[in-house]
PDB file of C-alpha atoms in Angstrom:
ATOM      1  CA  MET A   1     -56.905 290.090 128.470  1.00 53.00           C
ATOM      2  CA  ASN A   2     -55.762 287.505 131.334  1.00 68.00           C
ATOM      3  CA  ALA A   3     -54.909 288.874 134.726  1.00 71.00           C
ATOM      4  CA  THR A   4     -51.303 288.479 134.255  1.00 71.00           C
ATOM      5  CA  ILE A   5     -51.125 290.778 131.386  1.00 71.00           C
ATOM      6  CA  LEU A   6     -53.512 293.277 132.896  1.00 77.00           C
ATOM      7  CA  LYS A   7     -51.277 293.452 136.095  1.00 78.00           C
ATOM      8  CA  ALA A   8     -47.918 293.788 133.684  1.00 73.00           C
ATOM      9  CA  THR A   9     -49.642 296.512 131.795  1.00 76.00           C
ATOM     10  CA  MET A  10     -50.724 298.465 134.848  1.00 81.00           C
ATOM     11  CA  ALA A  11     -47.262 298.006 136.277  1.00 79.00           C
ATOM     12  CA  GLN A  12     -45.808 299.517 133.246  1.00 76.00           C
ATOM     13  CA  CYS A  13     -48.584 302.292 133.607  1.00 81.00           C
ATOM     14  CA  ARG A  14     -47.569 303.448 137.079  1.00 85.00           C
ATOM     15  CA  ALA A  15     -43.823 303.168 136.017  1.00 80.00           C
ATOM     16  CA  GLU A  16     -44.543 305.754 133.221  1.00 79.00           C
ATOM     17  CA  LEU A  17     -46.285 307.933 135.687  1.00 85.00           C
ATOM     18  CA  LEU A  18     -43.253 307.880 138.150  1.00 86.00           C
ATOM     19  CA  ARG A  19     -40.905 308.474 135.244  1.00 82.00           C
ATOM     20  CA  THR A  20     -42.704 311.356 133.716  1.00 81.00           C
ATOM     21  CA  PHE A  21     -43.219 313.130 137.016  1.00 84.00           C
ATOM     22  CA  ARG A  22     -39.655 312.844 137.943  1.00 84.00           C
ATOM     23  CA  ASN A  23     -38.721 314.395 134.469  1.00 82.00           C
ATOM     24  CA  LYS A  24     -37.702 317.952 135.195  1.00 83.00           C
ATOM     25  CA  ARG A  25     -38.347 318.650 131.361  1.00 79.00           C
ATOM     26  CA  PHE A  26     -42.020 317.583 131.728  1.00 82.00           C
ATOM     27  CA  ILE A  27     -42.190 319.688 135.063  1.00 87.00           C
ATOM     28  CA  PHE A  28     -40.952 322.883 133.541  1.00 87.00           C
ATOM     29  CA  PHE A  29     -42.663 322.759 130.133  1.00 84.00           C
ATOM     30  CA  SER A  30     -46.079 321.374 131.082  1.00 86.00           C
ATOM     31  CA  ILE A  31     -46.581 322.857 134.562  1.00 90.00           C
ATOM     32  CA  VAL A  32     -44.255 325.762 135.488  1.00 92.00           C
ATOM     33  CA  MET A  33     -44.404 327.329 131.775  1.00 92.00           C
ATOM     34  CA  PRO A  34     -48.061 327.389 131.646  1.00 94.00           C
ATOM     35  CA  VAL A  35     -48.908 328.244 135.072  1.00 94.00           C
ATOM     36  CA  ALA A  36     -46.217 331.148 134.952  1.00 94.00           C
ATOM     37  CA  PHE A  37     -47.617 332.520 131.345  1.00 93.00           C
ATOM     38  CA  TYR A  38     -51.053 332.290 132.759  1.00 94.00           C
ATOM     39  CA  PHE A  39     -50.318 334.594 135.722  1.00 93.00           C
ATOM     40  CA  LEU A  40     -48.162 336.639 133.868  1.00 92.00           C
ATOM     41  CA  PHE A  41     -50.321 337.551 130.660  1.00 90.00           C
ATOM     42  CA  THR A  42     -53.546 337.917 132.749  1.00 90.00           C
ATOM     43  CA  SER A  43     -52.014 340.234 135.149  1.00 88.00           C
ATOM     44  CA  THR A  44     -50.347 342.571 132.749  1.00 85.00           C
ATOM     45  CA  MET A  45     -53.918 342.837 130.828  1.00 77.00           C
ATOM     46  CA  GLY A  46     -56.836 344.967 132.111  1.00 65.00           C
ATOM     47  CA  SER A  47     -59.272 342.876 134.124  1.00 63.00           C
ATOM     48  CA  ASP A  48     -61.994 343.925 131.780  1.00 75.00           C
ATOM     49  CA  THR A  49     -60.237 342.814 128.805  1.00 81.00           C
ATOM     50  CA  LYS A  50     -62.409 340.669 126.558  1.00 85.00           C
ATOM     51  CA  ILE A  51     -61.568 338.539 123.404  1.00 86.00           C
ATOM     52  CA  GLY A  52     -64.962 338.773 121.388  1.00 80.00           C
ATOM     53  CA  SER A  53     -67.301 338.060 124.294  1.00 82.00           C
ATOM     54  CA  VAL A  54     -64.972 336.018 126.654  1.00 89.00           C
ATOM     55  CA  ASP A  55     -63.054 337.416 129.666  1.00 91.00           C
ATOM     56  CA  TRP A  56     -59.440 337.422 129.066  1.00 93.00           C
ATOM     57  CA  THR A  57     -58.640 335.425 132.105  1.00 93.00           C
ATOM     58  CA  SER A  58     -61.100 332.794 131.202  1.00 94.00           C
ATOM     59  CA  TYR A  59     -59.777 332.846 127.627  1.00 95.00           C
ATOM     60  CA  TYR A  60     -56.272 332.432 128.461  1.00 95.00           C
ATOM     61  CA  LEU A  61     -56.845 329.688 130.982  1.00 96.00           C
ATOM     62  CA  MET A  62     -57.750 327.607 128.277  1.00 96.00           C
ATOM     63  CA  SER A  63     -54.999 328.588 126.051  1.00 96.00           C
ATOM     64  CA  MET A  64     -52.511 327.754 128.584  1.00 96.00           C
ATOM     65  CA  THR A  65     -54.247 324.535 129.670  1.00 97.00           C
ATOM     66  CA  VAL A  66     -53.990 323.343 125.993  1.00 97.00           C
ATOM     67  CA  TYR A  67     -50.351 324.371 125.883  1.00 96.00           C
ATOM     68  CA  GLY A  68     -49.785 322.297 128.893  1.00 94.00           C
ATOM     69  CA  VAL A  69     -51.562 319.212 127.559  1.00 95.00           C
ATOM     70  CA  ILE A  70     -49.386 319.813 124.092  1.00 94.00           C
ATOM     71  CA  GLY A  71     -46.311 320.134 126.019  1.00 91.00           C
ATOM     72  CA  ALA A  72     -46.567 316.703 127.963  1.00 89.00           C
ATOM     73  CA  SER A  73     -47.232 315.153 124.793  1.00 87.00           C
ATOM     74  CA  LEU A  74     -44.411 316.276 122.946  1.00 87.00           C
ATOM     75  CA  THR A  75     -41.606 317.142 125.111  1.00 82.00           C
ATOM     76  CA  SER A  76     -41.635 313.845 127.252  1.00 81.00           C
ATOM     77  CA  PHE A  77     -43.975 311.330 125.568  1.00 82.00           C
ATOM     78  CA  ALA A  78     -42.263 311.792 121.990  1.00 84.00           C
ATOM     79  CA  GLN A  79     -38.746 311.744 123.260  1.00 81.00           C
ATOM     80  CA  ARG A  80     -39.335 309.004 125.866  1.00 80.00           C
ATOM     81  CA  ILE A  81     -40.475 306.581 122.987  1.00 81.00           C
ATOM     82  CA  SER A  82     -37.628 307.818 120.584  1.00 81.00           C
ATOM     83  CA  ARG A  83     -34.984 307.041 123.750  1.00 80.00           C
ATOM     84  CA  GLU A  84     -36.652 303.689 124.479  1.00 77.00           C
ATOM     85  CA  ARG A  85     -36.786 302.464 120.558  1.00 74.00           C
ATOM     86  CA  THR A  86     -32.984 303.699 120.354  1.00 75.00           C
ATOM     87  CA  GLN A  87     -31.889 301.641 123.279  1.00 70.00           C
ATOM     88  CA  GLY A  88     -33.659 298.565 122.138  1.00 66.00           C
ATOM     89  CA  TRP A  89     -36.139 298.412 125.207  1.00 61.00           C
ATOM     90  CA  VAL A  90     -38.955 297.803 122.689  1.00 62.00           C
ATOM     91  CA  ARG A  91     -37.180 294.969 120.970  1.00 65.00           C
ATOM     92  CA  LEU A  92     -36.476 293.471 124.493  1.00 65.00           C
ATOM     93  CA  LEU A  93     -40.249 293.603 125.296  1.00 62.00           C
ATOM     94  CA  SER A  94     -41.205 291.760 122.192  1.00 60.00           C
ATOM     95  CA  ILE A  95     -39.503 288.510 123.499  1.00 61.00           C
ATOM     96  CA  THR A  96     -41.163 288.921 126.733  1.00 63.00           C
ATOM     97  CA  PRO A  97     -44.894 287.156 127.140  1.00 60.00           C
ATOM     98  CA  LEU A  98     -46.586 290.233 127.059  1.00 64.00           C
ATOM     99  CA  PRO A  99     -48.359 291.165 123.662  1.00 65.00           C
ATOM    100  CA  SER A 100     -46.777 294.021 121.564  1.00 63.00           C
ATOM    101  CA  TRP A 101     -50.030 296.223 122.277  1.00 68.00           C
ATOM    102  CA  SER A 102     -49.371 296.229 126.062  1.00 71.00           C
ATOM    103  CA  TYR A 103     -46.306 298.542 125.750  1.00 71.00           C
ATOM    104  CA  MET A 104     -48.356 301.222 123.699  1.00 75.00           C
ATOM    105  CA  VAL A 105     -51.519 300.880 126.030  1.00 80.00           C
ATOM    106  CA  SER A 106     -49.614 301.425 129.111  1.00 81.00           C
ATOM    107  CA  LYS A 107     -48.049 304.733 127.470  1.00 82.00           C
ATOM    108  CA  VAL A 108     -50.966 306.052 126.276  1.00 85.00           C
ATOM    109  CA  ALA A 109     -52.985 305.226 129.579  1.00 87.00           C
ATOM    110  CA  ALA A 110     -50.315 307.097 131.463  1.00 88.00           C
ATOM    111  CA  GLN A 111     -50.267 310.069 129.147  1.00 89.00           C
ATOM    112  CA  GLY A 112     -53.928 310.379 129.537  1.00 91.00           C
ATOM    113  CA  ILE A 113     -53.833 310.286 133.249  1.00 92.00           C
ATOM    114  CA  ILE A 114     -50.964 313.119 133.299  1.00 92.00           C
ATOM    115  CA  ASN A 115     -53.075 315.115 131.129  1.00 94.00           C
ATOM    116  CA  LEU A 116     -55.994 314.915 133.246  1.00 94.00           C
ATOM    117  CA  PHE A 117     -53.740 316.138 136.035  1.00 94.00           C
ATOM    118  CA  ILE A 118     -52.487 319.046 133.814  1.00 95.00           C
ATOM    119  CA  ILE A 119     -56.265 320.199 133.093  1.00 97.00           C
ATOM    120  CA  LEU A 120     -57.367 319.504 136.428  1.00 96.00           C
ATOM    121  CA  MET A 121     -54.535 321.596 137.835  1.00 95.00           C
ATOM    122  CA  MET A 122     -54.951 324.541 135.475  1.00 96.00           C
ATOM    123  CA  PHE A 123     -58.725 324.650 135.923  1.00 97.00           C
ATOM    124  CA  ILE A 124     -58.123 324.800 139.948  1.00 96.00           C
ATOM    125  CA  ILE A 125     -55.395 327.630 139.337  1.00 95.00           C
ATOM    126  CA  GLY A 126     -57.779 329.553 137.475  1.00 95.00           C
ATOM    127  CA  GLY A 127     -60.742 329.026 139.503  1.00 94.00           C
ATOM    128  CA  LEU A 128     -59.040 329.918 142.773  1.00 94.00           C
ATOM    129  CA  GLY A 129     -56.023 332.245 141.864  1.00 91.00           C
ATOM    130  CA  LYS A 130     -57.732 334.138 139.131  1.00 92.00           C
ATOM    131  CA  GLN A 131     -61.270 333.650 140.132  1.00 91.00           C
ATOM    132  CA  VAL A 132     -62.567 332.450 136.803  1.00 93.00           C
ATOM    133  CA  ASP A 133     -66.109 331.931 137.106  1.00 92.00           C
ATOM    134  CA  LEU A 134     -67.781 329.513 134.711  1.00 94.00           C
ATOM    135  CA  PRO A 135     -71.039 327.344 134.649  1.00 94.00           C
ATOM    136  CA  VAL A 136     -70.271 323.764 135.881  1.00 95.00           C
ATOM    137  CA  SER A 137     -71.480 322.230 132.622  1.00 95.00           C
ATOM    138  CA  VAL A 138     -68.786 324.576 130.797  1.00 96.00           C
ATOM    139  CA  TRP A 139     -65.945 323.613 133.143  1.00 97.00           C
ATOM    140  CA  VAL A 140     -66.906 319.926 132.482  1.00 96.00           C
ATOM    141  CA  GLU A 141     -67.335 320.238 128.604  1.00 96.00           C
ATOM    142  CA  SER A 142     -64.172 322.098 128.311  1.00 96.00           C
ATOM    143  CA  PHE A 143     -62.342 319.707 130.629  1.00 97.00           C
ATOM    144  CA  LEU A 144     -63.504 316.617 128.205  1.00 96.00           C
ATOM    145  CA  TRP A 145     -62.961 318.679 124.968  1.00 96.00           C
ATOM    146  CA  ILE A 146     -59.063 319.444 125.987  1.00 97.00           C
ATOM    147  CA  TRP A 147     -58.641 315.975 127.552  1.00 96.00           C
ATOM    148  CA  ILE A 148     -60.132 314.077 124.148  1.00 95.00           C
ATOM    149  CA  GLY A 149     -58.229 316.305 121.916  1.00 94.00           C
ATOM    150  CA  GLY A 150     -55.052 316.188 123.324  1.00 94.00           C
ATOM    151  CA  PHE A 151     -55.061 312.468 122.049  1.00 92.00           C
ATOM    152  CA  SER A 152     -54.285 313.999 118.786  1.00 93.00           C
ATOM    153  CA  PHE A 153     -50.919 315.141 119.856  1.00 94.00           C
ATOM    154  CA  MET A 154     -50.235 312.086 121.559  1.00 92.00           C
ATOM    155  CA  ALA A 155     -50.449 310.489 118.026  1.00 91.00           C
ATOM    156  CA  LEU A 156     -48.202 313.214 116.869  1.00 93.00           C
ATOM    157  CA  GLY A 157     -45.825 312.271 119.830  1.00 90.00           C
ATOM    158  CA  THR A 158     -45.792 308.775 118.629  1.00 88.00           C
ATOM    159  CA  LEU A 159     -44.894 309.806 115.023  1.00 90.00           C
ATOM    160  CA  LEU A 160     -42.046 311.837 116.491  1.00 90.00           C
ATOM    161  CA  GLY A 161     -41.110 309.188 118.731  1.00 85.00           C
ATOM    162  CA  SER A 162     -40.678 306.674 115.920  1.00 83.00           C
ATOM    163  CA  MET A 163     -37.635 308.375 114.838  1.00 81.00           C
ATOM    164  CA  ARG A 164     -34.343 306.592 116.283  1.00 74.00           C
ATOM    165  CA  ASN A 165     -32.365 309.850 117.288  1.00 80.00           C
ATOM    166  CA  PRO A 166     -33.386 311.158 120.528  1.00 81.00           C
ATOM    167  CA  ASP A 167     -31.385 314.300 119.920  1.00 84.00           C
ATOM    168  CA  VAL A 168     -32.945 315.113 116.775  1.00 88.00           C
ATOM    169  CA  VAL A 169     -36.624 314.312 118.389  1.00 88.00           C
ATOM    170  CA  GLN A 170     -35.883 316.838 121.253  1.00 87.00           C
ATOM    171  CA  VAL A 171     -34.849 319.620 118.799  1.00 90.00           C
ATOM    172  CA  LEU A 172     -37.920 318.855 116.294  1.00 92.00           C
ATOM    173  CA  THR A 173     -40.441 318.573 119.299  1.00 91.00           C
ATOM    174  CA  MET A 174     -39.237 321.833 120.652  1.00 91.00           C
ATOM    175  CA  ILE A 175     -39.518 323.558 117.449  1.00 93.00           C
ATOM    176  CA  LEU A 176     -42.918 322.014 116.975  1.00 93.00           C
ATOM    177  CA  TYR A 177     -44.106 322.778 120.278  1.00 93.00           C
ATOM    178  CA  MET A 178     -43.249 326.249 120.328  1.00 93.00           C
ATOM    179  CA  GLY A 179     -44.123 327.049 116.598  1.00 94.00           C
ATOM    180  CA  LEU A 180     -47.560 325.305 116.736  1.00 95.00           C
ATOM    181  CA  SER A 181     -48.351 327.162 119.794  1.00 95.00           C
ATOM    182  CA  ILE A 182     -47.526 330.667 118.657  1.00 94.00           C
ATOM    183  CA  LEU A 183     -49.272 330.175 115.296  1.00 94.00           C
ATOM    184  CA  GLY A 184     -52.162 328.425 116.577  1.00 94.00           C
ATOM    185  CA  GLY A 185     -53.106 331.500 119.089  1.00 93.00           C
ATOM    186  CA  LEU A 186     -52.395 329.839 122.316  1.00 94.00           C
ATOM    187  CA  TRP A 187     -49.590 332.657 123.342  1.00 92.00           C
ATOM    188  CA  PHE A 188     -51.719 335.423 122.083  1.00 88.00           C
ATOM    189  CA  PRO A 189     -55.081 335.491 119.958  1.00 91.00           C
ATOM    190  CA  THR A 190     -54.931 334.942 116.265  1.00 90.00           C
ATOM    191  CA  ALA A 191     -56.904 337.978 115.871  1.00 87.00           C
ATOM    192  CA  SER A 192     -53.991 340.210 116.429  1.00 86.00           C
ATOM    193  CA  MET A 193     -52.124 338.112 113.457  1.00 90.00           C
ATOM    194  CA  SER A 194     -52.243 339.196 109.649  1.00 91.00           C
ATOM    195  CA  GLY A 195     -54.793 337.661 107.422  1.00 89.00           C
ATOM    196  CA  THR A 196     -52.599 335.124 105.831  1.00 93.00           C
ATOM    197  CA  LEU A 197     -51.278 333.916 109.361  1.00 92.00           C
ATOM    198  CA  GLN A 198     -55.105 333.643 110.434  1.00 93.00           C
ATOM    199  CA  THR A 199     -55.903 331.493 107.358  1.00 93.00           C
ATOM    200  CA  ILE A 200     -52.932 329.179 108.197  1.00 93.00           C
ATOM    201  CA  ALA A 201     -53.583 328.924 111.876  1.00 93.00           C
ATOM    202  CA  LYS A 202     -57.059 327.454 111.288  1.00 92.00           C
ATOM    203  CA  PHE A 203     -55.344 324.419 109.789  1.00 93.00           C
ATOM    204  CA  THR A 204     -53.202 323.994 112.945  1.00 95.00           C
ATOM    205  CA  PRO A 205     -54.077 321.222 115.254  1.00 95.00           C
ATOM    206  CA  THR A 206     -53.331 323.647 118.280  1.00 96.00           C
ATOM    207  CA  TYR A 207     -55.722 326.350 117.005  1.00 96.00           C
ATOM    208  CA  ARG A 208     -58.576 323.560 116.785  1.00 95.00           C
ATOM    209  CA  LEU A 209     -57.790 322.257 119.895  1.00 96.00           C
ATOM    210  CA  GLY A 210     -57.815 325.847 121.484  1.00 95.00           C
ATOM    211  CA  GLN A 211     -60.755 327.146 119.518  1.00 95.00           C
ATOM    212  CA  GLY A 212     -63.014 324.244 120.835  1.00 95.00           C
ATOM    213  CA  ALA A 213     -62.340 325.429 124.543  1.00 95.00           C
ATOM    214  CA  TRP A 214     -62.591 328.841 123.364  1.00 95.00           C
ATOM    215  CA  ASN A 215     -65.939 328.301 121.796  1.00 94.00           C
ATOM    216  CA  LEU A 216     -67.214 326.547 124.597  1.00 95.00           C
ATOM    217  CA  ILE A 217     -66.704 329.059 127.280  1.00 95.00           C
ATOM    218  CA  GLY A 218     -68.208 331.803 124.999  1.00 92.00           C
ATOM    219  CA  GLY A 219     -71.358 329.998 124.886  1.00 91.00           C
ATOM    220  CA  GLY A 220     -71.099 327.995 121.942  1.00 89.00           C
ATOM    221  CA  SER A 221     -71.575 324.249 121.151  1.00 85.00           C
ATOM    222  CA  ILE A 222     -69.002 321.643 119.992  1.00 85.00           C
ATOM    223  CA  ASP A 223     -66.837 322.987 117.136  1.00 85.00           C
ATOM    224  CA  TRP A 224     -67.661 319.989 114.652  1.00 90.00           C
ATOM    225  CA  THR A 225     -65.087 321.355 112.135  1.00 91.00           C
ATOM    226  CA  GLY A 226     -62.459 321.410 114.623  1.00 91.00           C
ATOM    227  CA  VAL A 227     -63.367 317.653 115.590  1.00 93.00           C
ATOM    228  CA  LEU A 228     -62.937 316.818 111.878  1.00 94.00           C
ATOM    229  CA  VAL A 229     -59.519 318.361 111.438  1.00 94.00           C
ATOM    230  CA  LEU A 230     -58.160 316.881 114.729  1.00 95.00           C
ATOM    231  CA  ALA A 231     -59.464 313.639 113.650  1.00 94.00           C
ATOM    232  CA  VAL A 232     -57.939 313.684 110.245  1.00 95.00           C
ATOM    233  CA  TYR A 233     -54.538 314.421 111.971  1.00 94.00           C
ATOM    234  CA  VAL A 234     -54.876 311.685 114.130  1.00 93.00           C
ATOM    235  CA  VAL A 235     -55.308 308.962 111.267  1.00 94.00           C
ATOM    236  CA  VAL A 236     -52.508 310.881 109.376  1.00 94.00           C
ATOM    237  CA  PHE A 237     -49.970 310.543 112.520  1.00 92.00           C
ATOM    238  CA  VAL A 238     -51.104 307.250 113.109  1.00 89.00           C
ATOM    239  CA  ILE A 239     -50.484 305.655 109.632  1.00 92.00           C
ATOM    240  CA  LEU A 240     -47.179 307.475 109.156  1.00 91.00           C
ATOM    241  CA  SER A 241     -45.862 306.410 112.666  1.00 86.00           C
ATOM    242  CA  SER A 242     -47.231 302.919 111.913  1.00 84.00           C
ATOM    243  CA  TYR A 243     -45.410 302.856 108.281  1.00 84.00           C
ATOM    244  CA  ILE A 244     -42.090 304.120 109.685  1.00 83.00           C
ATOM    245  CA  ILE A 245     -42.034 301.587 112.457  1.00 75.00           C
ATOM    246  CA  LYS A 246     -42.796 298.661 110.138  1.00 77.00           C
ATOM    247  CA  ARG A 247     -40.104 300.013 107.703  1.00 77.00           C
ATOM    248  CA  GLN A 248     -37.628 300.194 110.630  1.00 71.00           C
ATOM    249  CA  GLU A 249     -38.409 296.576 112.159  1.00 63.00           C
ATOM    250  CA  ALA A 250     -37.987 295.136 108.340  1.00 56.00           C
ATOM    251  CA  VAL A 251     -34.352 296.380 108.268  1.00 55.00           C
TER     252      VAL A 251
END
């Protein structure tokens, strides 16, 4: 990678960051809603409420942090890709000296930075606003788990963004965002669901991303089953999105 390509990629990354933080949909779904839900549902439950052996405030902090990361990957990342493909922005970039990978690398890098910000913000809010007290090692492990696991939803966002109808993508992302969040136990624990729904929930990426964090704050280790499930989702999403995009470019 020469200096010109690197500087251009970094410039695209900065532009993505600015566009995202100016996006009202991103602010609402990825920042306002997780913070509001966190304070609402931790205030209405007793301070001594536990999910298993984990305090409710700690448990729900992880849930809402995952919820915010997923929201950023779906409500802004996916729709931005779809809109730019529809407007011909990707095709325009293909005739510039920049390599084809520069566009996607800048988007993934920017989204990774955004996810870092969301996780850090939620952890600070939980620690200071609700006095969530966890060992430093657990904070770090949970942070890394949610951040790395969040790339699976970037892969889903890329798949949804491969559709060239931004209006359909907007509706579809909202359905998946809310549906998977509820089914995956981010709004309320899966223990309150029926046995059938609990079984289905274990196959969702939302549950697996949340479960890894819940397990860590409960004194457990890395959830390797969750790692496998999320990895499979990444592979499937990437293969499908690559196939769709190649088919579209061939037309």
